[in-house]
């Protein structure tokens, strides 16, 4: 159980670092299209909505991968 907690903690940490760094890179390389802004000035943008489903899905998948790898590793040891 201790190995799993270390694994899931490091996975979450790496996931957060990846999300922040990819957001920084996307922001740094973004070039706005000013011509599109003039025609879409009456539209409202949705800013600030966050969905935690991708994090939950990756945690479930990583948990399954961890336990499957532990099970396969035990079988190959015997």
mmCIF file of N, CA and C in Angstrom:
data_model
loop_
_atom_site.group_PDB
_atom_site.id
_atom_site.type_symbol
_atom_site.label_atom_id
_atom_site.label_comp_id
_atom_site.label_asym_id
_atom_site.label_seq_id
_atom_site.Cartn_x
_atom_site.Cartn_y
_atom_site.Cartn_z
ATOM 1 N N UNK A 1 0.820 -1.192 0.000
ATOM 2 C CA UNK A 1 0.000 0.000 0.000
ATOM 3 C C UNK A 1 0.864 1.257 0.000
ATOM 4 N N UNK A 2 2.021 1.185 0.644
ATOM 5 C CA UNK A 2 2.906 2.341 0.691
ATOM 6 C C UNK A 2 3.447 2.668 -0.698
ATOM 7 N N UNK A 3 3.763 1.629 -1.471
ATOM 8 C CA UNK A 3 4.250 1.844 -2.837
ATOM 9 C C UNK A 3 3.172 2.509 -3.685
ATOM 10 N N UNK A 4 1.929 2.112 -3.475
ATOM 11 C CA UNK A 4 0.831 2.705 -4.236
ATOM 12 C C UNK A 4 0.677 4.184 -3.893
ATOM 13 N N UNK A 5 0.759 4.533 -2.628
ATOM 14 C CA UNK A 5 0.630 5.937 -2.226
ATOM 15 C C UNK A 5 1.759 6.779 -2.804
ATOM 16 N N UNK A 6 2.973 6.243 -2.809
ATOM 17 C CA UNK A 6 4.095 6.960 -3.415
ATOM 18 C C UNK A 6 3.868 7.110 -4.912
ATOM 19 N N UNK A 7 3.391 6.058 -5.557
ATOM 20 C CA UNK A 7 3.132 6.098 -6.993
ATOM 21 C C UNK A 7 2.066 7.128 -7.331
ATOM 22 N N UNK A 8 0.944 7.105 -6.624
ATOM 23 C CA UNK A 8 -0.166 7.993 -6.964
ATOM 24 C C UNK A 8 0.182 9.440 -6.647
ATOM 25 N N UNK A 9 0.949 9.674 -5.576
ATOM 26 C CA UNK A 9 1.373 11.030 -5.245
ATOM 27 C C UNK A 9 2.309 11.580 -6.313
ATOM 28 N N UNK A 10 3.277 10.786 -6.733
ATOM 29 C CA UNK A 10 4.189 11.253 -7.779
ATOM 30 C C UNK A 10 3.458 11.413 -9.106
ATOM 31 N N UNK A 11 2.470 10.561 -9.372
ATOM 32 C CA UNK A 11 1.695 10.690 -10.599
ATOM 33 C C UNK A 11 0.909 11.996 -10.610
ATOM 34 N N UNK A 12 0.254 12.318 -9.510
ATOM 35 C CA UNK A 12 -0.507 13.566 -9.428
ATOM 36 C C UNK A 12 0.415 14.764 -9.559
ATOM 37 N N UNK A 13 1.559 14.716 -8.919
ATOM 38 C CA UNK A 13 2.518 15.812 -9.008
ATOM 39 C C UNK A 13 2.997 16.008 -10.449
ATOM 40 N N UNK A 14 3.357 14.928 -11.125
ATOM 41 C CA UNK A 14 3.794 15.033 -12.513
ATOM 42 C C UNK A 14 2.658 15.496 -13.425
ATOM 43 N N UNK A 15 1.439 15.061 -13.159
ATOM 44 C CA UNK A 15 0.280 15.484 -13.942
ATOM 45 C C UNK A 15 0.062 16.986 -13.814
ATOM 46 N N UNK A 16 0.135 17.506 -12.603
ATOM 47 C CA UNK A 16 -0.063 18.939 -12.374
ATOM 48 C C UNK A 16 1.054 19.741 -13.035
ATOM 49 N N UNK A 17 2.283 19.282 -12.911
ATOM 50 C CA UNK A 17 3.408 19.975 -13.544
ATOM 51 C C UNK A 17 3.238 19.993 -15.053
ATOM 52 N N UNK A 18 2.809 18.877 -15.627
ATOM 53 C CA UNK A 18 2.586 18.809 -17.071
ATOM 54 C C UNK A 18 1.465 19.752 -17.501
ATOM 55 N N UNK A 19 0.376 19.803 -16.755
ATOM 56 C CA UNK A 19 -0.737 20.672 -17.104
ATOM 57 C C UNK A 19 -0.332 22.145 -17.037
ATOM 58 N N UNK A 20 0.405 22.518 -16.012
ATOM 59 C CA UNK A 20 0.834 23.912 -15.874
ATOM 60 C C UNK A 20 1.818 24.285 -16.972
ATOM 61 N N UNK A 21 2.787 23.414 -17.241
ATOM 62 C CA UNK A 21 3.772 23.739 -18.274
ATOM 63 C C UNK A 21 3.152 23.778 -19.662
ATOM 64 N N UNK A 22 2.214 22.884 -19.955
ATOM 65 C CA UNK A 22 1.566 22.939 -21.265
ATOM 66 C C UNK A 22 0.693 24.189 -21.380
ATOM 67 N N UNK A 23 0.053 24.597 -20.302
ATOM 68 C CA UNK A 23 -0.721 25.839 -20.314
ATOM 69 C C UNK A 23 0.156 27.053 -20.527
ATOM 70 N N UNK A 24 1.330 27.059 -19.894
ATOM 71 C CA UNK A 24 2.260 28.164 -20.096
ATOM 72 C C UNK A 24 2.767 28.221 -21.530
ATOM 73 N N UNK A 25 3.079 27.063 -22.109
ATOM 74 C CA UNK A 25 3.545 27.034 -23.498
ATOM 75 C C UNK A 25 2.449 27.465 -24.472
ATOM 76 N N UNK A 26 1.235 26.991 -24.256
ATOM 77 C CA UNK A 26 0.137 27.401 -25.128
ATOM 78 C C UNK A 26 -0.137 28.899 -25.024
ATOM 79 N N UNK A 27 -0.035 29.450 -23.837
ATOM 80 C CA UNK A 27 -0.227 30.880 -23.657
ATOM 81 C C UNK A 27 0.901 31.672 -24.304
ATOM 82 N N UNK A 28 2.119 31.179 -24.182
ATOM 83 C CA UNK A 28 3.264 31.895 -24.736
ATOM 84 C C UNK A 28 3.237 31.929 -26.264
ATOM 85 N N UNK A 29 2.769 30.876 -26.887
ATOM 86 C CA UNK A 29 2.777 30.797 -28.348
ATOM 87 C C UNK A 29 1.456 31.207 -28.990
ATOM 88 N N UNK A 30 0.522 31.696 -28.209
ATOM 89 C CA UNK A 30 -0.778 32.097 -28.750
ATOM 90 C C UNK A 30 -0.653 33.431 -29.461
ATOM 91 N N UNK A 31 -1.196 33.499 -30.669
ATOM 92 C CA UNK A 31 -1.271 34.769 -31.391
ATOM 93 C C UNK A 31 -2.740 35.023 -31.714
ATOM 94 N N UNK A 32 -3.288 36.102 -31.181
ATOM 95 C CA UNK A 32 -4.712 36.367 -31.397
ATOM 96 C C UNK A 32 -4.991 36.807 -32.826
ATOM 97 N N UNK A 33 -6.193 36.516 -33.288
ATOM 98 C CA UNK A 33 -6.649 36.925 -34.606
ATOM 99 C C UNK A 33 -7.550 38.143 -34.423
ATOM 100 N N UNK A 34 -7.002 39.333 -34.683
ATOM 101 C CA UNK A 34 -7.740 40.567 -34.418
ATOM 102 C C UNK A 34 -8.905 40.774 -35.373
ATOM 103 N N UNK A 35 -8.829 40.206 -36.570
ATOM 104 C CA UNK A 35 -9.933 40.340 -37.511
ATOM 105 C C UNK A 35 -11.152 39.557 -37.039
ATOM 106 N N UNK A 36 -10.942 38.439 -36.412
ATOM 107 C CA UNK A 36 -12.055 37.640 -35.888
ATOM 108 C C UNK A 36 -12.688 38.311 -34.674
ATOM 109 N N UNK A 37 -11.913 39.120 -33.941
ATOM 110 C CA UNK A 37 -12.444 39.805 -32.769
ATOM 111 C C UNK A 37 -13.485 40.848 -33.158
ATOM 112 N N UNK A 38 -13.294 41.539 -34.279
ATOM 113 C CA UNK A 38 -14.245 42.570 -34.701
ATOM 114 C C UNK A 38 -15.597 41.978 -35.055
ATOM 115 N N UNK A 39 -15.603 40.814 -35.699
ATOM 116 C CA UNK A 39 -16.873 40.214 -36.107
ATOM 117 C C UNK A 39 -17.565 39.479 -34.962
ATOM 118 N N UNK A 40 -16.839 39.087 -33.963
ATOM 119 C CA UNK A 40 -17.419 38.307 -32.865
ATOM 120 C C UNK A 40 -17.504 39.105 -31.578
ATOM 121 N N UNK A 41 -17.615 40.425 -31.687
ATOM 122 C CA UNK A 41 -17.626 41.252 -30.480
ATOM 123 C C UNK A 41 -18.907 41.079 -29.673
ATOM 124 N N UNK A 42 -19.986 40.594 -30.289
ATOM 125 C CA UNK A 42 -21.235 40.418 -29.553
ATOM 126 C C UNK A 42 -21.319 39.063 -28.857
ATOM 127 N N UNK A 43 -20.389 38.174 -29.121
ATOM 128 C CA UNK A 43 -20.421 36.851 -28.506
ATOM 129 C C UNK A 43 -19.760 36.881 -27.136
ATOM 130 N N UNK A 44 -20.263 36.050 -26.239
ATOM 131 C CA UNK A 44 -19.684 35.941 -24.903
ATOM 132 C C UNK A 44 -18.793 34.709 -24.848
ATOM 133 N N UNK A 45 -17.678 34.850 -24.183
ATOM 134 C CA UNK A 45 -16.773 33.731 -24.001
ATOM 135 C C UNK A 45 -16.976 33.085 -22.650
ATOM 136 N N UNK A 46 -16.699 31.804 -22.571
ATOM 137 C CA UNK A 46 -16.813 31.092 -21.305
ATOM 138 C C UNK A 46 -15.407 30.937 -20.743
ATOM 139 N N UNK A 47 -15.120 31.709 -19.720
ATOM 140 C CA UNK A 47 -13.787 31.702 -19.130
ATOM 141 C C UNK A 47 -13.898 31.252 -17.683
ATOM 142 N N UNK A 48 -12.976 30.410 -17.273
ATOM 143 C CA UNK A 48 -12.900 30.038 -15.874
ATOM 144 C C UNK A 48 -13.614 28.763 -15.498
ATOM 145 N N UNK A 49 -14.191 28.059 -16.444
ATOM 146 C CA UNK A 49 -14.838 26.798 -16.115
ATOM 147 C C UNK A 49 -13.806 25.678 -16.188
ATOM 148 N N UNK A 50 -13.721 24.916 -15.136
ATOM 149 C CA UNK A 50 -12.756 23.819 -15.072
ATOM 150 C C UNK A 50 -13.494 22.503 -14.868
ATOM 151 N N UNK A 51 -13.014 21.490 -15.539
ATOM 152 C CA UNK A 51 -13.605 20.166 -15.419
ATOM 153 C C UNK A 51 -12.539 19.235 -14.854
ATOM 154 N N UNK A 52 -12.880 18.497 -13.807
ATOM 155 C CA UNK A 52 -11.906 17.616 -13.182
ATOM 156 C C UNK A 52 -12.053 16.172 -13.654
ATOM 157 N N UNK A 53 -12.871 15.928 -14.658
ATOM 158 C CA UNK A 53 -13.063 14.566 -15.148
ATOM 159 C C UNK A 53 -11.773 13.988 -15.737
ATOM 160 N N UNK A 54 -10.988 14.755 -16.518
ATOM 161 C CA UNK A 54 -9.740 14.160 -17.028
ATOM 162 C C UNK A 54 -8.793 13.715 -15.915
ATOM 163 N N UNK A 55 -8.695 14.483 -14.847
ATOM 164 C CA UNK A 55 -7.843 14.081 -13.728
ATOM 165 C C UNK A 55 -8.384 12.818 -13.073
ATOM 166 N N UNK A 56 -9.675 12.749 -12.872
ATOM 167 C CA UNK A 56 -10.279 11.573 -12.258
ATOM 168 C C UNK A 56 -10.088 10.343 -13.144
ATOM 169 N N UNK A 57 -10.281 10.511 -14.445
ATOM 170 C CA UNK A 57 -10.104 9.393 -15.371
ATOM 171 C C UNK A 57 -8.657 8.911 -15.389
ATOM 172 N N UNK A 58 -7.706 9.835 -15.387
ATOM 173 C CA UNK A 58 -6.299 9.420 -15.395
ATOM 174 C C UNK A 58 -5.906 8.763 -14.080
ATOM 175 N N UNK A 59 -6.493 9.204 -12.969
ATOM 176 C CA UNK A 59 -6.205 8.551 -11.687
ATOM 177 C C UNK A 59 -6.741 7.120 -11.671
ATOM 178 N N UNK A 60 -7.921 6.922 -12.219
ATOM 179 C CA UNK A 60 -8.489 5.566 -12.274
ATOM 180 C C UNK A 60 -7.648 4.681 -13.183
ATOM 181 N N UNK A 61 -7.269 5.198 -14.339
ATOM 182 C CA UNK A 61 -6.463 4.423 -15.283
ATOM 183 C C UNK A 61 -5.087 4.110 -14.704
ATOM 184 N N UNK A 62 -4.473 5.097 -14.027
ATOM 185 C CA UNK A 62 -3.151 4.850 -13.447
ATOM 186 C C UNK A 62 -3.238 3.842 -12.298
ATOM 187 N N UNK A 63 -4.326 3.876 -11.534
ATOM 188 C CA UNK A 63 -4.515 2.895 -10.468
ATOM 189 C C UNK A 63 -4.643 1.492 -11.043
ATOM 190 N N UNK A 64 -5.443 1.365 -12.094
ATOM 191 C CA UNK A 64 -5.573 0.061 -12.749
ATOM 192 C C UNK A 64 -4.230 -0.412 -13.313
ATOM 193 N N UNK A 65 -3.493 0.500 -13.932
ATOM 194 C CA UNK A 65 -2.192 0.138 -14.493
ATOM 195 C C UNK A 65 -1.223 -0.291 -13.394
ATOM 196 N N UNK A 66 -1.259 0.383 -12.263
ATOM 197 C CA UNK A 66 -0.362 0.032 -11.159
ATOM 198 C C UNK A 66 -0.662 -1.376 -10.646
ATOM 199 N N UNK A 67 -1.938 -1.640 -10.373
ATOM 200 C CA UNK A 67 -2.278 -2.953 -9.822
ATOM 201 C C UNK A 67 -2.087 -4.076 -10.834
ATOM 202 N N UNK A 68 -2.355 -3.809 -12.107
ATOM 203 C CA UNK A 68 -2.107 -4.828 -13.131
ATOM 204 C C UNK A 68 -0.612 -5.114 -13.278
ATOM 205 N N UNK A 69 0.199 -4.060 -13.223
ATOM 206 C CA UNK A 69 1.644 -4.286 -13.332
ATOM 207 C C UNK A 69 2.179 -5.023 -12.117
ATOM 208 N N UNK A 70 1.643 -4.748 -10.937
ATOM 209 C CA UNK A 70 2.067 -5.467 -9.736
ATOM 210 C C UNK A 70 1.677 -6.932 -9.823
ATOM 211 N N UNK A 71 0.493 -7.189 -10.356
ATOM 212 C CA UNK A 71 0.025 -8.558 -10.483
ATOM 213 C C UNK A 71 0.873 -9.318 -11.504
ATOM 214 N N UNK A 72 1.167 -8.709 -12.633
ATOM 215 C CA UNK A 72 1.964 -9.369 -13.676
ATOM 216 C C UNK A 72 3.401 -9.557 -13.201
ATOM 217 N N UNK A 73 3.925 -8.581 -12.430
ATOM 218 C CA UNK A 73 5.294 -8.693 -11.940
ATOM 219 C C UNK A 73 5.397 -9.835 -10.936
ATOM 220 N N UNK A 74 4.387 -10.037 -10.115
ATOM 221 C CA UNK A 74 4.399 -11.139 -9.151
ATOM 222 C C UNK A 74 4.331 -12.487 -9.869
ATOM 223 N N UNK A 75 3.551 -12.565 -10.930
ATOM 224 C CA UNK A 75 3.428 -13.810 -11.688
ATOM 225 C C UNK A 75 4.740 -14.154 -12.360
ATOM 226 N N UNK A 76 5.440 -13.150 -12.891
ATOM 227 C CA UNK A 76 6.702 -13.421 -13.577
ATOM 228 C C UNK A 76 7.819 -13.760 -12.603
ATOM 229 N N UNK A 77 7.715 -13.375 -11.336
ATOM 230 C CA UNK A 77 8.728 -13.721 -10.345
ATOM 231 C C UNK A 77 8.681 -15.197 -9.995
ATOM 232 N N UNK A 78 7.505 -15.784 -9.992
ATOM 233 C CA UNK A 78 7.354 -17.191 -9.590
ATOM 234 C C UNK A 78 7.894 -18.077 -10.615
#
